[in-house]
Amino acid sequence: MSRNYAGLSRERIIVEALHIISGRGLGGLSMRRLGDALEVEAMAVYHHFPLGKEQLFNAIAAYVTSPSPTGTALGAEAAEEEGRDTEEGGPDSVEVVDPGPWDARLTDWARVYRARLLEYSGALSLLVHRAPRTEADTATRALVHGAFTEAGLSGDDVERAADALYSYCVGAVIHEVRHRDDEDAPDGAEREVRFRFGLRSLLRGLTAADA
Amino acid sequence: MSRNYAGLSRERIIVEALHIISGRGLGGLSMRRLGDALEVEAMAVYHHFPLGKEQLFNAIAAYVTSPSPTGTALGAEAAEEEGRDTEEGGPDSVEVVDPGPWDARLTDWARVYRARLLEYSGALSLLVHRAPRTEADTATRALVHGAFTEAGLSGDDVERAADALYSYCVGAVIHEVRHRDDEDAPDGAEREVRFRFGLRSLLRGLTAADA
DNA sequence: ACCTGAACACCGTTCAAGT
DNA sequence: ACCTGAACACCGTTCAAGT
């Protein structure tokens, strides 16, 4: 058992780390435990994340906030850490036009985003001090910017509305996770109702004509 | 130097811990370092927090979310952990009537809450999986409930609006902390403008007549 | 390039002991 | 009651070495 080509990769490591986090919490993730789960010596992880646990945490944060399970965030995040530029070609090069009216686009995005954050709720606290610049993040900005512009906002108000939307979404998921074990906590269905209620209200307030 | 009546207390420990967190981050807080800062052996902390670091974290979370610096949360949190009831007399026994219209009351509360979370931003991630039941928390609920009722909401909508408000406030602070070191990050004044913009919009949307 | 294994400094916590 | 000090199991990370 000397040589061990375990086929380790950044993504396999991240997925296994998230599995541990989901089972034992963020504090339960140790490099040694991660190595065990990957059937590898703990130090092997350092070959893929030379900067150690902090770099792994950044990668997890990027992974969690990127909608695609195959992890488009991996390349971008690796480039970021080593000082390279992102591999993205030109600006607006992938300008995907979503179908439907602006509010449906925003609501759909929010629903997907919430679902993903809830799926990896154990890693949520990693996001408080980390805002990884992923492809998914740029795509989201374009989508939200376009939607609010279409809704009639302009100038600084577009940025302000976008910030309010992001704030509400991550805040709502955190509020949900924080309170889901309270004695009088609402069930899953009602929690989703509340999320959509708040979202609808916020969008209405953001796009109503100013007094 | 055998005997050492250091005059340790839960509050002194919490304040010192927050000082360390503020300087070196949450990961920089160790029991040994905390002991050093308090000029005491690390193990002395365990006499005041017998359940260890997790209990200390809970106490910090309660302290941070309680507006009074003297920490009204301390007693409530201690009671909670040891299974005692809170010392609160009857329901609605302290029904304080705030002055001003409902939206001013909510805006004032939000401004104070945001300021406190920003002051202890290093401890923010502790709140993601902790919702300590403090006196401040009960008072806030009464205030918010009353304000939204006065605004014309009724039934489940009051709870839903309250959840949306909490969600927005903690989400906004987290969004602010997450992005304040971005290259193109807005300055402090603009960040406050954005917070109030989003808050105003949310309140307007929450209390507008349904379509 | 990819992984091992020993080593080092540090950590949370227990426990018996001191005053 | 309040604090000490030694001890134990565990941790992140470095480094030299193996293939």
Short mmCIF file of C-alpha atoms (C1' of nucleotides) in Angstrom, two decimals:
data_model
loop_
_atom_site.label_atom_id
_atom_site.label_comp_id
_atom_site.label_asym_id
_atom_site.label_seq_id
_atom_site.Cartn_x
_atom_site.Cartn_y
_atom_site.Cartn_z
CA MET A 1 0.00 0.00 0.00
CA SER A 2 2.84 2.42 -0.62
CA ARG A 3 1.76 4.16 -3.77
CA ASN A 4 -1.77 5.47 -3.72
CA TYR A 5 -3.19 7.14 -6.79
CA ALA A 6 -6.46 7.91 -5.12
CA GLY A 7 -7.69 10.04 -8.00
CA LEU A 8 -8.10 12.99 -5.71
CA SER A 9 -9.44 16.20 -7.21
CA ARG A 10 -10.53 19.56 -5.88
CA GLU A 11 -14.15 18.72 -6.55
CA ARG A 12 -14.04 15.30 -4.87
CA ILE A 13 -12.45 16.91 -1.83
CA ILE A 14 -15.06 19.67 -1.70
CA VAL A 15 -17.96 17.26 -2.07
CA GLU A 16 -16.59 15.00 0.67
CA ALA A 17 -15.95 18.01 2.90
CA LEU A 18 -19.55 19.13 2.44
CA HIS A 19 -20.70 15.64 3.30
CA ILE A 20 -18.80 15.78 6.58
CA ILE A 21 -20.06 19.29 7.30
CA SER A 22 -23.60 18.19 6.64
CA GLY A 23 -23.26 15.32 9.08
CA ARG A 24 -21.12 16.74 11.88
CA GLY A 25 -21.24 20.49 11.37
CA LEU A 26 -18.53 22.86 10.26
CA GLY A 27 -16.56 22.30 13.46
CA GLY A 28 -16.54 18.59 12.72
CA LEU A 29 -14.54 19.03 9.56
CA SER A 30 -10.87 18.33 10.16
CA MET A 31 -8.17 17.64 7.63
CA ARG A 32 -7.56 14.25 9.18
CA ARG A 33 -11.23 13.30 9.08
CA LEU A 34 -11.42 14.55 5.51
CA GLY A 35 -8.44 12.37 4.60
CA ASP A 36 -10.07 9.35 6.21
CA ALA A 37 -13.30 9.91 4.28
CA LEU A 38 -11.31 10.15 1.05
CA GLU A 39 -9.28 7.06 2.00
CA VAL A 40 -6.10 9.02 1.83
CA GLU A 41 -3.60 10.50 4.26
CA ALA A 42 -4.76 13.88 5.51
CA MET A 43 -1.70 15.61 4.07
CA ALA A 44 -2.68 14.59 0.53
CA VAL A 45 -5.33 17.32 0.59
CA TYR A 46 -2.57 19.92 0.74
CA HIS A 47 -1.42 18.97 -2.70
CA HIS A 48 -4.76 20.19 -4.08
CA PHE A 49 -5.18 23.06 -1.62
CA PRO A 50 -1.61 24.20 -0.91
CA LEU A 51 -2.81 27.11 1.23
CA GLY A 52 -4.57 24.74 3.59
CA LYS A 53 -7.92 24.85 5.28
CA GLU A 54 -8.60 28.50 4.61
CA GLN A 55 -8.29 27.88 0.88
CA LEU A 56 -10.53 24.85 1.20
CA PHE A 57 -13.12 27.00 2.97
CA ASN A 58 -12.99 29.53 0.16
CA ALA A 59 -13.50 26.79 -2.39
CA ILE A 60 -16.45 25.42 -0.43
CA ALA A 61 -18.01 28.87 -0.25
CA ALA A 62 -17.62 29.27 -4.01
CA TYR A 63 -19.05 25.82 -4.63
CA VAL A 64 -22.07 26.38 -2.42
CA THR A 65 -23.00 29.66 -4.06
CA SER A 66 -22.70 28.28 -7.58
CA PRO A 67 -25.90 26.72 -8.89
CA SER A 68 -24.33 23.97 -11.02
CA PRO A 69 -23.56 20.82 -9.02
CA THR A 70 -20.65 20.11 -11.34
CA GLY A 71 -19.10 23.20 -9.89
CA THR A 72 -18.24 25.84 -12.46
CA ALA A 73 -16.82 27.74 -9.50
CA LEU A 74 -13.79 25.45 -9.27
CA GLY A 75 -11.76 26.92 -12.09
CA ALA A 76 -12.54 30.52 -11.31
CA GLU A 77 -11.73 30.06 -7.66
CA ALA A 78 -8.43 28.31 -8.39
CA ALA A 79 -7.43 31.12 -10.74
CA GLU A 80 -8.33 33.76 -8.19
CA GLU A 81 -6.12 32.27 -5.51
CA GLU A 82 -3.08 31.93 -7.69
CA GLY A 83 -3.37 35.46 -9.00
CA ARG A 84 -4.36 34.53 -12.52
CA ASP A 85 -7.17 36.22 -14.35
CA THR A 86 -10.47 34.52 -14.77
CA GLU A 87 -10.73 32.60 -17.98
CA GLU A 88 -13.77 34.54 -19.07
CA GLY A 89 -13.45 35.94 -22.58
CA GLY A 90 -14.98 39.37 -23.04
CA PRO A 91 -17.60 41.17 -21.01
CA ASP A 92 -21.20 40.19 -21.68
CA SER A 93 -19.95 37.38 -23.89
CA VAL A 94 -22.52 34.88 -22.63
CA GLU A 95 -25.48 37.29 -22.36
CA VAL A 96 -28.19 34.68 -21.90
CA VAL A 97 -31.65 36.10 -22.27
CA ASP A 98 -34.00 34.50 -19.79
CA PRO A 99 -37.62 34.04 -20.72
CA GLY A 100 -40.57 35.47 -18.87
CA PRO A 101 -41.30 38.80 -17.20
CA TRP A 102 -38.74 40.39 -14.88
CA ASP A 103 -40.41 39.42 -11.62
CA ALA A 104 -40.74 35.77 -12.64
CA ARG A 105 -37.03 35.71 -13.51
CA LEU A 106 -36.09 37.12 -10.12
CA THR A 107 -38.46 34.84 -8.25
CA ASP A 108 -37.10 31.80 -10.08
CA TRP A 109 -33.53 32.75 -9.35
CA ALA A 110 -34.34 33.32 -5.67
CA ARG A 111 -36.09 29.98 -5.36
CA VAL A 112 -33.10 28.12 -6.79
CA TYR A 113 -30.63 30.11 -4.72
CA ARG A 114 -32.55 29.47 -1.50
CA ALA A 115 -32.78 25.76 -2.26
CA ARG A 116 -29.04 25.50 -2.75
CA LEU A 117 -28.20 27.41 0.42
CA LEU A 118 -30.60 25.22 2.37
CA GLU A 119 -29.03 22.10 0.89
CA TYR A 120 -25.64 23.15 2.24
CA SER A 121 -26.89 24.93 5.33
CA GLY A 122 -24.04 23.55 7.41
CA ALA A 123 -21.61 25.64 5.37
CA LEU A 124 -23.70 28.82 5.54
CA SER A 125 -21.51 30.54 8.09
CA LEU A 126 -18.60 30.34 5.64
CA LEU A 127 -20.43 32.91 3.51
CA VAL A 128 -20.49 35.61 6.17
CA HIS A 129 -16.90 36.66 5.58
CA ARG A 130 -16.43 35.31 2.06
CA ALA A 131 -17.78 36.61 -1.25
CA PRO A 132 -16.07 34.48 -3.89
CA ARG A 133 -16.15 35.93 -7.39
CA THR A 134 -17.53 33.01 -9.36
CA GLU A 135 -18.98 32.78 -12.84
CA ALA A 136 -22.32 32.09 -11.24
CA ASP A 137 -22.01 35.34 -9.33
CA THR A 138 -21.37 37.36 -12.49
CA ALA A 139 -24.25 35.65 -14.24
CA THR A 140 -26.54 36.43 -11.32
CA ARG A 141 -25.55 40.09 -11.33
CA ALA A 142 -26.37 40.35 -15.02
CA LEU A 143 -29.71 38.66 -14.54
CA VAL A 144 -30.72 40.81 -11.57
CA HIS A 145 -29.45 44.00 -13.14
CA GLY A 146 -31.40 43.30 -16.31
CA ALA A 147 -34.56 42.44 -14.46
CA PHE A 148 -34.59 45.56 -12.31
CA THR A 149 -33.83 47.73 -15.31
CA GLU A 150 -36.73 46.17 -17.13
CA ALA A 151 -38.85 46.88 -14.06
CA GLY A 152 -38.22 50.57 -14.54
CA LEU A 153 -35.36 51.27 -12.14
CA SER A 154 -32.35 53.24 -13.27
CA GLY A 155 -29.06 54.61 -12.02
CA ASP A 156 -28.01 53.82 -8.46
CA ASP A 157 -31.42 52.37 -7.67
CA VAL A 158 -30.59 49.28 -9.70
CA GLU A 159 -27.56 48.54 -7.52
CA ARG A 160 -29.51 49.32 -4.37
CA ALA A 161 -32.37 47.08 -5.35
CA ALA A 162 -29.95 44.28 -6.22
CA ASP A 163 -28.24 44.57 -2.84
CA ALA A 164 -31.62 44.50 -1.10
CA LEU A 165 -32.57 41.36 -2.99
CA TYR A 166 -29.33 39.54 -2.12
CA SER A 167 -29.62 40.69 1.47
CA TYR A 168 -33.14 39.39 1.80
CA CYS A 169 -32.37 36.01 0.24
CA VAL A 170 -29.37 35.05 2.34
CA GLY A 171 -30.95 36.64 5.40
CA ALA A 172 -34.13 34.64 4.91
CA VAL A 173 -32.24 31.36 4.61
CA ILE A 174 -30.20 32.16 7.70
CA HIS A 175 -33.34 33.14 9.59
CA GLU A 176 -34.90 29.87 8.52
CA VAL A 177 -31.90 27.78 9.58
CA ARG A 178 -31.56 29.67 12.84
CA HIS A 179 -35.13 29.02 13.90
CA ARG A 180 -36.10 25.72 12.38
CA ASP A 181 -35.48 23.90 15.68
CA ASP A 182 -37.51 26.31 17.80
CA GLU A 183 -40.44 24.71 19.58
CA ASP A 184 -43.02 26.83 17.79
CA ALA A 185 -41.21 26.75 14.45
CA PRO A 186 -43.35 26.65 11.29
CA ASP A 187 -43.09 23.57 9.09
CA GLY A 188 -41.28 23.38 5.75
CA ALA A 189 -44.30 24.39 3.68
CA GLU A 190 -45.05 27.44 5.77
CA ARG A 191 -41.37 28.43 5.73
CA GLU A 192 -41.44 28.47 1.96
CA VAL A 193 -44.66 30.49 2.01
CA ARG A 194 -42.96 33.05 4.24
CA PHE A 195 -39.95 33.24 1.99
CA ARG A 196 -42.12 33.97 -1.03
CA PHE A 197 -44.29 36.39 0.90
CA GLY A 198 -41.28 38.45 1.92
CA LEU A 199 -39.75 38.23 -1.53
CA ARG A 200 -42.96 39.36 -3.24
CA SER A 201 -43.33 42.24 -0.81
CA LEU A 202 -39.75 43.34 -1.27
CA LEU A 203 -40.00 43.29 -5.06
CA ARG A 204 -43.23 45.24 -4.91
CA GLY A 205 -41.72 47.83 -2.61
CA LEU A 206 -38.56 48.14 -4.65
CA THR A 207 -40.36 48.81 -7.89
CA ALA A 208 -43.22 50.95 -6.61
CA ALA A 209 -43.04 54.59 -7.64
CA ASP A 210 -41.31 56.67 -4.99
CA ALA A 211 -43.55 58.88 -2.91
CA MET B 1 1.16 33.74 42.87
CA SER B 2 -0.78 30.74 44.04
CA ARG B 3 -4.17 32.19 44.83
CA ASN B 4 -5.67 34.33 42.14
CA TYR B 5 -9.01 35.97 42.70
CA ALA B 6 -9.08 37.50 39.28
CA GLY B 7 -12.64 38.71 39.65
CA LEU B 8 -13.68 36.79 36.60
CA SER B 9 -17.30 37.01 35.50
CA ARG B 10 -19.33 35.83 32.56
CA GLU B 11 -19.58 39.35 31.22
CA ARG B 12 -15.85 40.10 31.54
CA ILE B 13 -15.09 36.87 29.71
CA ILE B 14 -17.55 37.64 26.93
CA VAL B 15 -16.26 41.17 26.46
CA GLU B 16 -12.67 39.97 26.31
CA ALA B 17 -13.61 37.20 23.91
CA LEU B 18 -15.29 39.74 21.62
CA HIS B 19 -12.16 41.85 21.78
CA ILE B 20 -10.05 38.94 20.61
CA ILE B 21 -12.59 38.05 17.92
CA SER B 22 -12.59 41.62 16.71
CA GLY B 23 -8.82 41.63 16.41
CA ARG B 24 -7.99 38.14 15.17
CA GLY B 25 -11.26 36.76 13.90
CA LEU B 26 -13.43 34.00 15.30
CA GLY B 27 -10.80 31.38 14.50
CA GLY B 28 -8.30 33.35 16.54
CA LEU B 29 -10.26 32.86 19.74
CA SER B 30 -8.84 30.01 21.79
CA MET B 31 -9.43 29.24 25.44
CA ARG B 32 -5.72 29.63 26.14
CA ARG B 33 -5.55 33.01 24.41
CA LEU B 34 -8.69 34.07 26.24
CA GLY B 35 -7.11 33.08 29.53
CA ASP B 36 -3.98 35.07 28.70
CA ALA B 37 -6.03 38.16 27.89
CA LEU B 38 -7.86 37.81 31.21
CA GLU B 39 -4.56 37.18 33.03
CA VAL B 40 -5.78 33.86 34.23
CA GLU B 41 -5.16 30.21 33.43
CA ALA B 42 -7.23 29.09 30.48
CA MET B 43 -9.04 26.51 32.58
CA ALA B 44 -10.48 29.19 34.84
CA VAL B 45 -12.97 30.02 32.10
CA TYR B 46 -14.54 26.61 32.54
CA HIS B 47 -15.68 27.56 36.01
CA HIS B 48 -17.93 30.21 34.46
CA PHE B 49 -18.81 28.25 31.33
CA PRO B 50 -18.78 24.62 32.50
CA LEU B 51 -19.98 23.38 29.12
CA GLY B 52 -16.95 24.85 27.42
CA LYS B 53 -16.50 26.75 24.21
CA GLU B 54 -19.88 25.95 22.76
CA GLN B 55 -21.56 27.52 25.77
CA LEU B 56 -19.28 30.53 25.48
CA PHE B 57 -20.29 30.88 21.84
CA ASN B 58 -23.96 30.79 22.80
CA ALA B 59 -23.38 33.49 25.38
CA ILE B 60 -21.53 35.64 22.85
CA ALA B 61 -24.39 35.24 20.38
CA ALA B 62 -26.88 36.31 23.05
CA TYR B 63 -24.72 39.25 24.04
CA VAL B 64 -24.26 40.47 20.49
CA THR B 65 -27.97 40.41 19.71
CA SER B 66 -28.93 42.25 22.89
CA PRO B 67 -28.90 46.03 22.56
CA SER B 68 -27.81 46.87 26.12
CA PRO B 69 -24.01 46.81 26.53
CA THR B 70 -24.46 45.77 30.15
CA GLY B 71 -25.80 42.55 28.74
CA THR B 72 -29.30 41.75 29.90
CA ALA B 73 -28.83 38.58 27.93
CA LEU B 74 -26.47 37.09 30.48
CA GLY B 75 -29.02 35.97 33.00
CA ALA B 76 -31.50 34.67 30.48
CA GLU B 77 -28.85 32.72 28.67
CA ALA B 78 -27.48 31.18 31.85
CA ALA B 79 -30.97 30.11 32.84
CA GLU B 80 -31.63 28.60 29.46
CA GLU B 81 -28.55 26.41 29.56
CA GLU B 82 -29.21 25.03 32.98
CA GLY B 83 -32.81 24.25 32.16
CA ARG B 84 -34.35 26.88 34.40
CA ASP B 85 -37.13 29.12 33.23
CA THR B 86 -36.52 32.69 32.31
CA GLU B 87 -37.08 35.06 35.18
CA GLU B 88 -39.73 36.97 33.28
CA GLY B 89 -42.94 37.41 35.28
CA GLY B 90 -46.12 37.26 33.22
CA PRO B 91 -46.70 37.76 29.50
CA ASP B 92 -46.80 41.35 28.26
CA SER B 93 -45.82 42.49 31.73
CA VAL B 94 -43.41 45.16 30.48
CA GLU B 95 -45.47 46.35 27.53
CA VAL B 96 -43.46 49.49 26.77
CA VAL B 97 -45.23 51.83 24.40
CA ASP B 98 -42.76 53.39 22.00
CA PRO B 99 -43.44 56.85 20.70
CA GLY B 100 -43.85 57.81 17.07
CA PRO B 101 -45.59 56.19 14.11
CA TRP B 102 -45.11 52.48 13.38
CA ASP B 103 -42.63 52.91 10.54
CA ALA B 104 -40.40 55.23 12.55
CA ARG B 105 -40.35 52.69 15.38
CA LEU B 106 -39.32 49.91 13.02
CA THR B 107 -36.72 52.04 11.27
CA ASP B 108 -35.22 53.09 14.58
CA TRP B 109 -35.05 49.54 15.81
CA ALA B 110 -33.43 48.41 12.56
CA ARG B 111 -30.83 51.17 12.68
CA VAL B 112 -29.78 50.23 16.22
CA TYR B 113 -29.79 46.51 15.43
CA ARG B 114 -27.65 46.99 12.35
CA ALA B 115 -25.17 49.16 14.26
CA ARG B 116 -24.75 46.52 16.93
CA LEU B 117 -24.25 43.69 14.45
CA LEU B 118 -21.70 45.76 12.58
CA GLU B 119 -19.87 46.54 15.83
CA TYR B 120 -19.42 42.83 16.47
CA SER B 121 -19.18 41.74 12.87
CA GLY B 122 -16.43 39.24 13.71
CA ALA B 123 -18.97 37.23 15.69
CA LEU B 124 -21.68 37.37 13.02
CA SER B 125 -21.21 33.80 11.86
CA LEU B 126 -22.11 32.61 15.35
CA LEU B 127 -25.66 33.78 14.67
CA VAL B 128 -26.22 31.51 11.69
CA HIS B 129 -26.90 28.45 13.80
CA ARG B 130 -27.86 30.14 17.05
CA ALA B 131 -31.06 32.00 18.00
CA PRO B 132 -30.71 32.69 21.71
CA ARG B 133 -33.94 33.54 23.49
CA THR B 134 -33.02 36.75 25.21
CA GLU B 135 -35.10 39.43 26.86
CA ALA B 136 -34.07 41.75 24.05
CA ASP B 137 -35.45 39.23 21.58
CA THR B 138 -38.84 39.11 23.30
CA ALA B 139 -38.95 42.89 23.49
CA THR B 140 -38.15 43.17 19.80
CA ARG B 141 -40.90 40.72 18.90
CA ALA B 142 -43.42 42.78 20.84
CA LEU B 143 -42.26 45.99 19.22
CA VAL B 144 -42.35 44.59 15.69
CA HIS B 145 -45.63 42.80 16.21
CA GLY B 146 -47.23 45.97 17.52
CA ALA B 147 -45.90 48.10 14.72
CA PHE B 148 -47.08 45.82 11.92
CA THR B 149 -50.48 45.46 13.56
CA GLU B 150 -50.75 49.23 13.73
CA ALA B 151 -49.76 49.31 10.06
CA GLY B 152 -52.88 47.34 9.23
CA LEU B 153 -51.60 43.79 9.01
CA SER B 154 -53.42 40.97 10.74
CA GLY B 155 -53.30 37.24 11.26
CA ASP B 156 -50.40 35.29 9.77
CA ASP B 157 -49.26 38.32 7.81
CA VAL B 158 -47.90 39.89 10.97
CA GLU B 159 -45.59 36.93 11.59
CA ARG B 160 -44.61 36.81 7.93
CA ALA B 161 -43.82 40.49 7.83
CA ALA B 162 -41.79 40.20 11.03
CA ASP B 163 -39.78 37.32 9.59
CA ALA B 164 -39.15 39.31 6.42
CA LEU B 165 -37.92 42.26 8.45
CA TYR B 166 -35.52 40.17 10.54
CA SER B 167 -34.33 38.38 7.41
CA TYR B 168 -33.60 41.62 5.62
CA CYS B 169 -31.75 43.19 8.54
CA VAL B 170 -29.32 40.37 9.28
CA GLY B 171 -28.98 39.64 5.57
CA ALA B 172 -28.11 43.26 4.85
CA VAL B 173 -25.44 43.37 7.54
CA ILE B 174 -23.94 40.12 6.29
CA HIS B 175 -24.03 41.37 2.72
CA GLU B 176 -22.30 44.53 3.87
CA VAL B 177 -19.60 42.67 5.78
CA ARG B 178 -19.11 40.19 2.96
CA HIS B 179 -18.46 42.86 0.37
CA ARG B 180 -16.87 45.75 2.21
CA ASP B 181 -13.41 44.73 1.06
CA ASP B 182 -14.32 44.36 -2.62
CA GLU B 183 -12.40 46.67 -4.92
CA ASP B 184 -15.52 48.49 -6.10
CA ALA B 185 -17.19 48.48 -2.69
CA PRO B 186 -19.29 51.52 -1.74
CA ASP B 187 -18.12 53.60 1.21
CA GLY B 188 -19.71 53.65 4.64
CA ALA B 189 -22.16 56.43 3.88
CA GLU B 190 -23.45 54.78 0.72
CA ARG B 191 -23.72 51.46 2.54
CA GLU B 192 -26.02 53.06 5.07
CA VAL B 193 -28.05 54.66 2.28
CA ARG B 194 -28.49 51.24 0.70
CA PHE B 195 -29.57 49.71 3.98
CA ARG B 196 -32.24 52.34 4.47
CA PHE B 197 -33.32 52.17 0.84
CA GLY B 198 -33.92 48.44 1.08
CA LEU B 199 -35.59 48.77 4.46
CA ARG B 200 -37.95 51.49 3.27
CA SER B 201 -38.82 49.48 0.18
CA LEU B 202 -39.47 46.35 2.18
CA LEU B 203 -41.73 48.13 4.66
CA ARG B 204 -43.65 49.75 1.83
CA GLY B 205 -44.10 46.41 0.06
CA LEU B 206 -45.10 44.62 3.23
CA THR B 207 -47.83 47.08 4.11
CA ALA B 208 -49.16 47.83 0.63
CA ALA B 209 -52.62 46.47 -0.05
CA ASP B 210 -52.44 43.06 -1.72
CA ALA B 211 -53.25 43.01 -5.42
"C1'" DA C 1 2.78 15.10 -10.12
"C1'" DC C 2 0.81 12.89 -6.35
"C1'" DC C 3 0.87 10.97 -1.98
"C1'" DT C 4 3.10 9.25 2.65
"C1'" DG C 5 4.68 9.52 7.50
"C1'" DA C 6 7.01 11.58 11.14
"C1'" DA C 7 7.38 15.75 13.57
"C1'" DC C 8 6.04 20.38 15.90
"C1'" DA C 9 3.30 23.74 17.96
"C1'" DC C 10 -1.14 24.41 19.32
"C1'" DC C 11 -5.83 23.28 20.69
"C1'" DG C 12 -10.31 21.82 23.84
"C1'" DT C 13 -11.28 19.41 27.79
"C1'" DT C 14 -10.81 16.32 32.13
"C1'" DC C 15 -9.36 15.76 36.55
"C1'" DA C 16 -7.17 16.04 40.93
"C1'" DA C 17 -5.48 19.47 43.67
"C1'" DG C 18 -4.84 23.83 45.86
"C1'" DT C 19 -6.83 28.03 48.64
"C1'" DA D 1 -16.44 29.02 45.27
"C1'" DC D 2 -12.74 30.01 42.39
"C1'" DC D 3 -8.61 29.05 40.22
"C1'" DT D 4 -4.19 26.13 39.07
"C1'" DG D 5 -1.29 22.75 36.56
"C1'" DA D 6 -0.44 18.47 34.59
"C1'" DA D 7 -2.25 15.30 31.38
"C1'" DC D 8 -4.71 13.33 27.07
"C1'" DA D 9 -6.50 13.16 22.62
"C1'" DC D 10 -6.84 15.80 18.77
"C1'" DC D 11 -5.78 19.46 15.52
"C1'" DG D 12 -3.36 22.34 11.28
"C1'" DT D 13 0.74 22.56 8.97
"C1'" DT D 14 5.85 21.77 7.53
"C1'" DC D 15 9.12 19.04 5.59
"C1'" DA D 16 11.80 15.38 3.79
"C1'" DA D 17 10.95 11.34 1.44
"C1'" DG D 18 8.91 7.98 -1.51
"C1'" DT D 19 6.96 6.56 -6.35
#
